[in-house]
C-alpha atoms as an extended CHARMM CRD file, in Angstrom:
* protein
*
       142  EXT
         1         1  MET       CA              4.6220000000       -8.8250000000       42.1600000000  PROA      1               0.0000000000
         2         2  CYS       CA              2.1420000000      -10.2570000000       39.6900000000  PROA      2               0.0000000000
         3         3  ASP       CA              1.6520000000       -8.0610000000       36.6670000000  PROA      3               0.0000000000
         4         4  PRO       CA             -1.8560000000       -7.1260000000       35.5310000000  PROA      4               0.0000000000
         5         5  ASP       CA             -0.8720000000       -8.3390000000       32.0350000000  PROA      5               0.0000000000
         6         6  PRO       CA             -1.3540000000      -12.1300000000       32.2680000000  PROA      6               0.0000000000
         7         7  LYS       CA              1.1740000000      -12.7260000000       29.4790000000  PROA      7               0.0000000000
         8         8  LEU       CA              3.9000000000      -11.3540000000       31.7580000000  PROA      8               0.0000000000
         9         9  GLY       CA              3.0980000000      -13.3240000000       34.9030000000  PROA      9               0.0000000000
        10        10  CYS       CA              4.7340000000      -12.7800000000       38.2850000000  PROA      10              0.0000000000
        11        11  TYR       CA              8.1150000000      -11.4540000000       39.3690000000  PROA      11              0.0000000000
        12        12  SER       CA              9.8670000000      -12.4480000000       42.5730000000  PROA      12              0.0000000000
        13        13  ASP       CA             12.9540000000      -11.4580000000       44.4800000000  PROA      13              0.0000000000
        14        14  THR       CA             14.1430000000      -15.0200000000       45.0260000000  PROA      14              0.0000000000
        15        15  GLY       CA             16.7160000000      -17.1330000000       43.2170000000  PROA      15              0.0000000000
        16        16  ALA       CA             18.8010000000      -15.0970000000       40.7810000000  PROA      16              0.0000000000
        17        17  TRP       CA             16.9030000000      -11.9630000000       41.8560000000  PROA      17              0.0000000000
        18        18  ASP       CA             17.6670000000      -12.3810000000       45.5790000000  PROA      18              0.0000000000
        19        19  ARG       CA             19.8020000000       -9.2950000000       46.0880000000  PROA      19              0.0000000000
        20        20  TRP       CA             19.8920000000       -7.1750000000       49.1830000000  PROA      20              0.0000000000
        21        21  LEU       CA             17.7270000000       -4.0570000000       48.8110000000  PROA      21              0.0000000000
        22        22  PHE       CA             17.0820000000       -4.7130000000       45.1030000000  PROA      22              0.0000000000
        23        23  PRO       CA             13.4590000000       -3.7820000000       44.3060000000  PROA      23              0.0000000000
        24        24  LEU       CA             10.8430000000       -5.7120000000       42.4250000000  PROA      24              0.0000000000
        25        25  PRO       CA              9.8850000000       -4.2640000000       39.0520000000  PROA      25              0.0000000000
        26        26  GLU       CA              6.9930000000       -1.8780000000       38.7350000000  PROA      26              0.0000000000
        27        27  SER       CA              3.8850000000       -3.0370000000       36.8600000000  PROA      27              0.0000000000
        28        28  SER       CA              3.6420000000       -2.8690000000       33.0870000000  PROA      28              0.0000000000
        29        29  THR       CA              0.8240000000       -0.3600000000       33.5910000000  PROA      29              0.0000000000
        30        30  LYS       CA              3.1080000000        2.0040000000       35.5010000000  PROA      30              0.0000000000
        31        31  ILE       CA              6.0420000000        1.5040000000       33.1110000000  PROA      31              0.0000000000
        32        32  GLY       CA              3.7320000000        2.2000000000       30.1600000000  PROA      32              0.0000000000
        33        33  THR       CA              5.8800000000        0.6600000000       27.4360000000  PROA      33              0.0000000000
        34        34  LYS       CA              5.0610000000        1.8130000000       23.9120000000  PROA      34              0.0000000000
        35        35  PHE       CA              6.1880000000        0.2770000000       20.6160000000  PROA      35              0.0000000000
        36        36  TYR       CA              6.5600000000        2.6820000000       17.6860000000  PROA      36              0.0000000000
        37        37  LEU       CA              6.8210000000        1.1610000000       14.2110000000  PROA      37              0.0000000000
        38        38  TYR       CA              8.6090000000        3.0620000000       11.4380000000  PROA      38              0.0000000000
        39        39  THR       CA              8.8660000000        1.9920000000        7.8190000000  PROA      39              0.0000000000
        40        40  ARG       CA             10.6550000000        3.5290000000        4.8520000000  PROA      40              0.0000000000
        41        41  GLY       CA              8.6980000000        6.1820000000        2.9870000000  PROA      41              0.0000000000
        42        42  TYR       CA              6.7120000000        7.3420000000        6.0260000000  PROA      42              0.0000000000
        43        43  SER       CA              7.9010000000        9.9930000000        8.4580000000  PROA      43              0.0000000000
        44        44  SER       CA              5.3770000000        9.1780000000       11.1660000000  PROA      44              0.0000000000
        45        45  SER       CA              5.2390000000        6.1070000000       13.3840000000  PROA      45              0.0000000000
        46        46  GLN       CA              2.4340000000        3.7050000000       14.1200000000  PROA      46              0.0000000000
        47        47  THR       CA              1.8880000000        2.4260000000       17.6420000000  PROA      47              0.0000000000
        48        48  ILE       CA              1.6610000000       -1.3620000000       17.8230000000  PROA      48              0.0000000000
        49        49  HSD       CA              1.1680000000       -3.6980000000       20.7870000000  PROA      49              0.0000000000
        50        50  TYR       CA              1.3690000000       -7.4490000000       21.3190000000  PROA      50              0.0000000000
        51        51  ASN       CA             -1.9470000000       -7.4740000000       23.2250000000  PROA      51              0.0000000000
        52        52  SER       CA             -3.7330000000       -5.8160000000       20.3140000000  PROA      52              0.0000000000
        53        53  PRO       CA             -3.1510000000       -7.9130000000       17.1710000000  PROA      53              0.0000000000
        54        54  SER       CA             -5.1390000000       -5.4700000000       15.0170000000  PROA      54              0.0000000000
        55        55  THR       CA             -2.5270000000       -2.7790000000       15.7090000000  PROA      55              0.0000000000
        56        56  ILE       CA              0.0180000000       -5.0500000000       14.0460000000  PROA      56              0.0000000000
        57        57  SER       CA             -2.1400000000       -6.4280000000       11.2020000000  PROA      57              0.0000000000
        58        58  GLY       CA             -3.4540000000       -2.9340000000       10.4380000000  PROA      58              0.0000000000
        59        59  SER       CA              0.0100000000       -1.3920000000       10.4090000000  PROA      59              0.0000000000
        60        60  ARG       CA              2.6710000000       -1.0510000000        7.7270000000  PROA      60              0.0000000000
        61        61  PHE       CA              4.6160000000       -3.9520000000        9.2750000000  PROA      61              0.0000000000
        62        62  ASN       CA              5.9800000000       -6.1860000000        6.5090000000  PROA      62              0.0000000000
        63        63  GLY       CA              6.9410000000       -9.6860000000        7.6390000000  PROA      63              0.0000000000
        64        64  ASN       CA              9.1060000000      -10.1700000000        4.5310000000  PROA      64              0.0000000000
        65        65  ARG       CA             11.5080000000       -7.4730000000        5.7210000000  PROA      65              0.0000000000
        66        66  ASP       CA             14.0230000000       -7.5440000000        8.5520000000  PROA      66              0.0000000000
        67        67  THR       CA             12.9020000000       -5.9330000000       11.7950000000  PROA      67              0.0000000000
        68        68  LYS       CA             15.2300000000       -3.7980000000       13.9060000000  PROA      68              0.0000000000
        69        69  ILE       CA             14.3110000000       -3.1110000000       17.5350000000  PROA      69              0.0000000000
        70        70  ILE       CA             15.9030000000       -0.1030000000       19.2530000000  PROA      70              0.0000000000
        71        71  ILE       CA             15.5980000000        0.3060000000       23.0270000000  PROA      71              0.0000000000
        72        72  HSD       CA             16.8200000000        3.2200000000       25.1420000000  PROA      72              0.0000000000
        73        73  GLY       CA             18.3100000000        2.9350000000       28.6100000000  PROA      73              0.0000000000
        74        74  PHE       CA             18.3120000000        4.5590000000       32.0460000000  PROA      74              0.0000000000
        75        75  ASN       CA             16.8150000000        8.0550000000       32.4530000000  PROA      75              0.0000000000
        76        76  SER       CA             15.8220000000        8.2270000000       28.7870000000  PROA      76              0.0000000000
        77        77  ASP       CA             12.8810000000        7.7070000000       26.4460000000  PROA      77              0.0000000000
        78        78  SER       CA             12.2330000000        7.2630000000       22.7280000000  PROA      78              0.0000000000
        79        79  SER       CA             12.6300000000       10.9650000000       22.0190000000  PROA      79              0.0000000000
        80        80  SER       CA             16.4100000000       10.5570000000       22.4180000000  PROA      80              0.0000000000
        81        81  ALA       CA             18.1750000000       11.8730000000       19.3390000000  PROA      81              0.0000000000
        82        82  TRP       CA             20.4290000000        8.8220000000       19.0440000000  PROA      82              0.0000000000
        83        83  MET       CA             17.4040000000        6.5250000000       18.6640000000  PROA      83              0.0000000000
        84        84  HSD       CA             16.0450000000        8.5790000000       15.7720000000  PROA      84              0.0000000000
        85        85  ASP       CA             19.5000000000        8.8640000000       14.2220000000  PROA      85              0.0000000000
        86        86  MET       CA             19.7880000000        5.0620000000       14.2870000000  PROA      86              0.0000000000
        87        87  LYS       CA             16.2440000000        4.6240000000       12.9560000000  PROA      87              0.0000000000
        88        88  ASN       CA             16.9350000000        7.1080000000       10.1390000000  PROA      88              0.0000000000
        89        89  ALA       CA             20.1820000000        5.3200000000        9.2710000000  PROA      89              0.0000000000
        90        90  PHE       CA             18.2590000000        2.0600000000        8.8480000000  PROA      90              0.0000000000
        91        91  MET       CA             15.6130000000        3.8500000000        6.7380000000  PROA      91              0.0000000000
        92        92  THR       CA             18.3670000000        5.2470000000        4.4880000000  PROA      92              0.0000000000
        93        93  LYS       CA             20.1510000000        1.8950000000        4.2050000000  PROA      93              0.0000000000
        94        94  GLY       CA             17.1820000000       -0.2230000000        3.1310000000  PROA      94              0.0000000000
        95        95  TYR       CA             13.6420000000       -1.4100000000        3.6680000000  PROA      95              0.0000000000
        96        96  PHE       CA             13.1970000000       -2.4220000000        7.3030000000  PROA      96              0.0000000000
        97        97  ASN       CA             10.5940000000       -2.4880000000        9.9970000000  PROA      97              0.0000000000
        98        98  VAL       CA             12.1360000000       -0.3850000000       12.7610000000  PROA      98              0.0000000000
        99        99  ILE       CA             10.5310000000       -0.4740000000       16.1870000000  PROA      99              0.0000000000
       100       100  LEU       CA             11.4570000000        2.0570000000       18.8560000000  PROA      100             0.0000000000
       101       101  VAL       CA             10.6880000000        0.8100000000       22.3560000000  PROA      101             0.0000000000
       102       102  ASP       CA              9.7480000000        3.5560000000       24.8010000000  PROA      102             0.0000000000
       103       103  TRP       CA              9.7190000000        2.5720000000       28.4610000000  PROA      103             0.0000000000
       104       104  GLY       CA             10.4910000000        6.0880000000       29.6840000000  PROA      104             0.0000000000
       105       105  ASN       CA              8.0940000000        5.9270000000       32.6400000000  PROA      105             0.0000000000
       106       106  GLY       CA             10.0870000000        3.0000000000       33.9910000000  PROA      106             0.0000000000
       107       107  ALA       CA             13.5200000000        4.2920000000       32.9810000000  PROA      107             0.0000000000
       108       108  GLN       CA             13.2600000000        7.8800000000       34.1940000000  PROA      108             0.0000000000
       109       109  THR       CA             13.5490000000        7.1620000000       37.8960000000  PROA      109             0.0000000000
       110       110  GLY       CA             15.8650000000       10.0230000000       38.8250000000  PROA      110             0.0000000000
       111       111  ILE       CA             18.8110000000        8.5990000000       40.7050000000  PROA      111             0.0000000000
       112       112  ASP       CA             17.1060000000        5.2500000000       41.4150000000  PROA      112             0.0000000000
       113       113  TYR       CA             19.0750000000        3.0990000000       38.9840000000  PROA      113             0.0000000000
       114       114  ASP       CA             18.0910000000       -0.0690000000       40.8750000000  PROA      114             0.0000000000
       115       115  GLN       CA             14.3810000000        0.5140000000       40.1490000000  PROA      115             0.0000000000
       116       116  ALA       CA             15.0070000000        1.2190000000       36.4760000000  PROA      116             0.0000000000
       117       117  SER       CA             17.1930000000       -1.8850000000       36.3280000000  PROA      117             0.0000000000
       118       118  ALA       CA             14.4380000000       -3.9750000000       37.9400000000  PROA      118             0.0000000000
       119       119  ASN       CA             11.9290000000       -2.5960000000       35.4310000000  PROA      119             0.0000000000
       120       120  THR       CA             13.9690000000       -4.0310000000       32.5600000000  PROA      120             0.0000000000
       121       121  ARG       CA             12.6610000000       -7.4520000000       33.5860000000  PROA      121             0.0000000000
       122       122  VAL       CA              9.1420000000       -6.3860000000       32.5810000000  PROA      122             0.0000000000
       123       123  VAL       CA             10.2740000000       -4.5010000000       29.4670000000  PROA      123             0.0000000000
       124       124  GLY       CA             12.3330000000       -7.4720000000       28.2940000000  PROA      124             0.0000000000
       125       125  ASP       CA              9.3220000000       -9.7530000000       28.6790000000  PROA      125             0.0000000000
       126       126  GLN       CA              7.1630000000       -7.2450000000       26.7840000000  PROA      126             0.0000000000
       127       127  VAL       CA              9.6580000000       -7.1180000000       23.9150000000  PROA      127             0.0000000000
       128       128  GLY       CA              9.6350000000      -10.9260000000       23.8810000000  PROA      128             0.0000000000
       129       129  GLU       CA              5.8370000000      -10.9400000000       23.6570000000  PROA      129             0.0000000000
       130       130  LEU       CA              5.9500000000       -8.4120000000       20.8230000000  PROA      130             0.0000000000
       131       131  ILE       CA              8.4470000000      -10.5360000000       18.9010000000  PROA      131             0.0000000000
       132       132  LYS       CA              6.1770000000      -13.5750000000       19.3210000000  PROA      132             0.0000000000
       133       133  ALA       CA              3.2190000000      -11.5380000000       18.0130000000  PROA      133             0.0000000000
       134       134  LEU       CA              4.9810000000      -10.2520000000       14.8970000000  PROA      134             0.0000000000
       135       135  PRO       CA              3.9800000000      -12.1220000000       11.7120000000  PROA      135             0.0000000000
       136       136  THR       CA              7.5310000000      -12.8420000000       10.5970000000  PROA      136             0.0000000000
       137       137  SER       CA             10.2890000000      -15.3790000000       10.9390000000  PROA      137             0.0000000000
       138       138  LYS       CA             12.0460000000      -14.7660000000       14.2400000000  PROA      138             0.0000000000
       139       139  SER       CA             15.3680000000      -14.9570000000       12.3620000000  PROA      139             0.0000000000
       140       140  ARG       CA             14.3880000000      -11.6490000000       10.7320000000  PROA      140             0.0000000000
       141       141  VAL       CA             14.2240000000       -9.8250000000       14.0850000000  PROA      141             0.0000000000
       142       142  HSD       CA             17.3550000000       -8.0540000000       15.3440000000  PROA      142             0.0000000000
């Protein structure tokens, strides 16, 4: 499966991914990953994306601060209370860029854990692309 996002490339079911009945990931379009940036002093998020540099440069992202990335798991999305509890704990502790990753369309697959698991290949690549796009030292990203 070749993703419509050229930065992500193609995904195969050969090599390490050659597992009986294990699906290929869905496209980034179907998964619909969103990146929500939170910074101290603001209760609302800003949506940023690696394919839209102006969403990052026009945001409250501060490259001189550490960045914390929080990602949910299977059958969940970024509205999960634990994600906001963790984000709020960081906001209370200090000045951070906190990014919540929402890939709920790809994670909420009912009982199809294998498909959600396969979709993490795309989401992981998207998070990698976001990290590359952030104007900060990569040692500041956790």
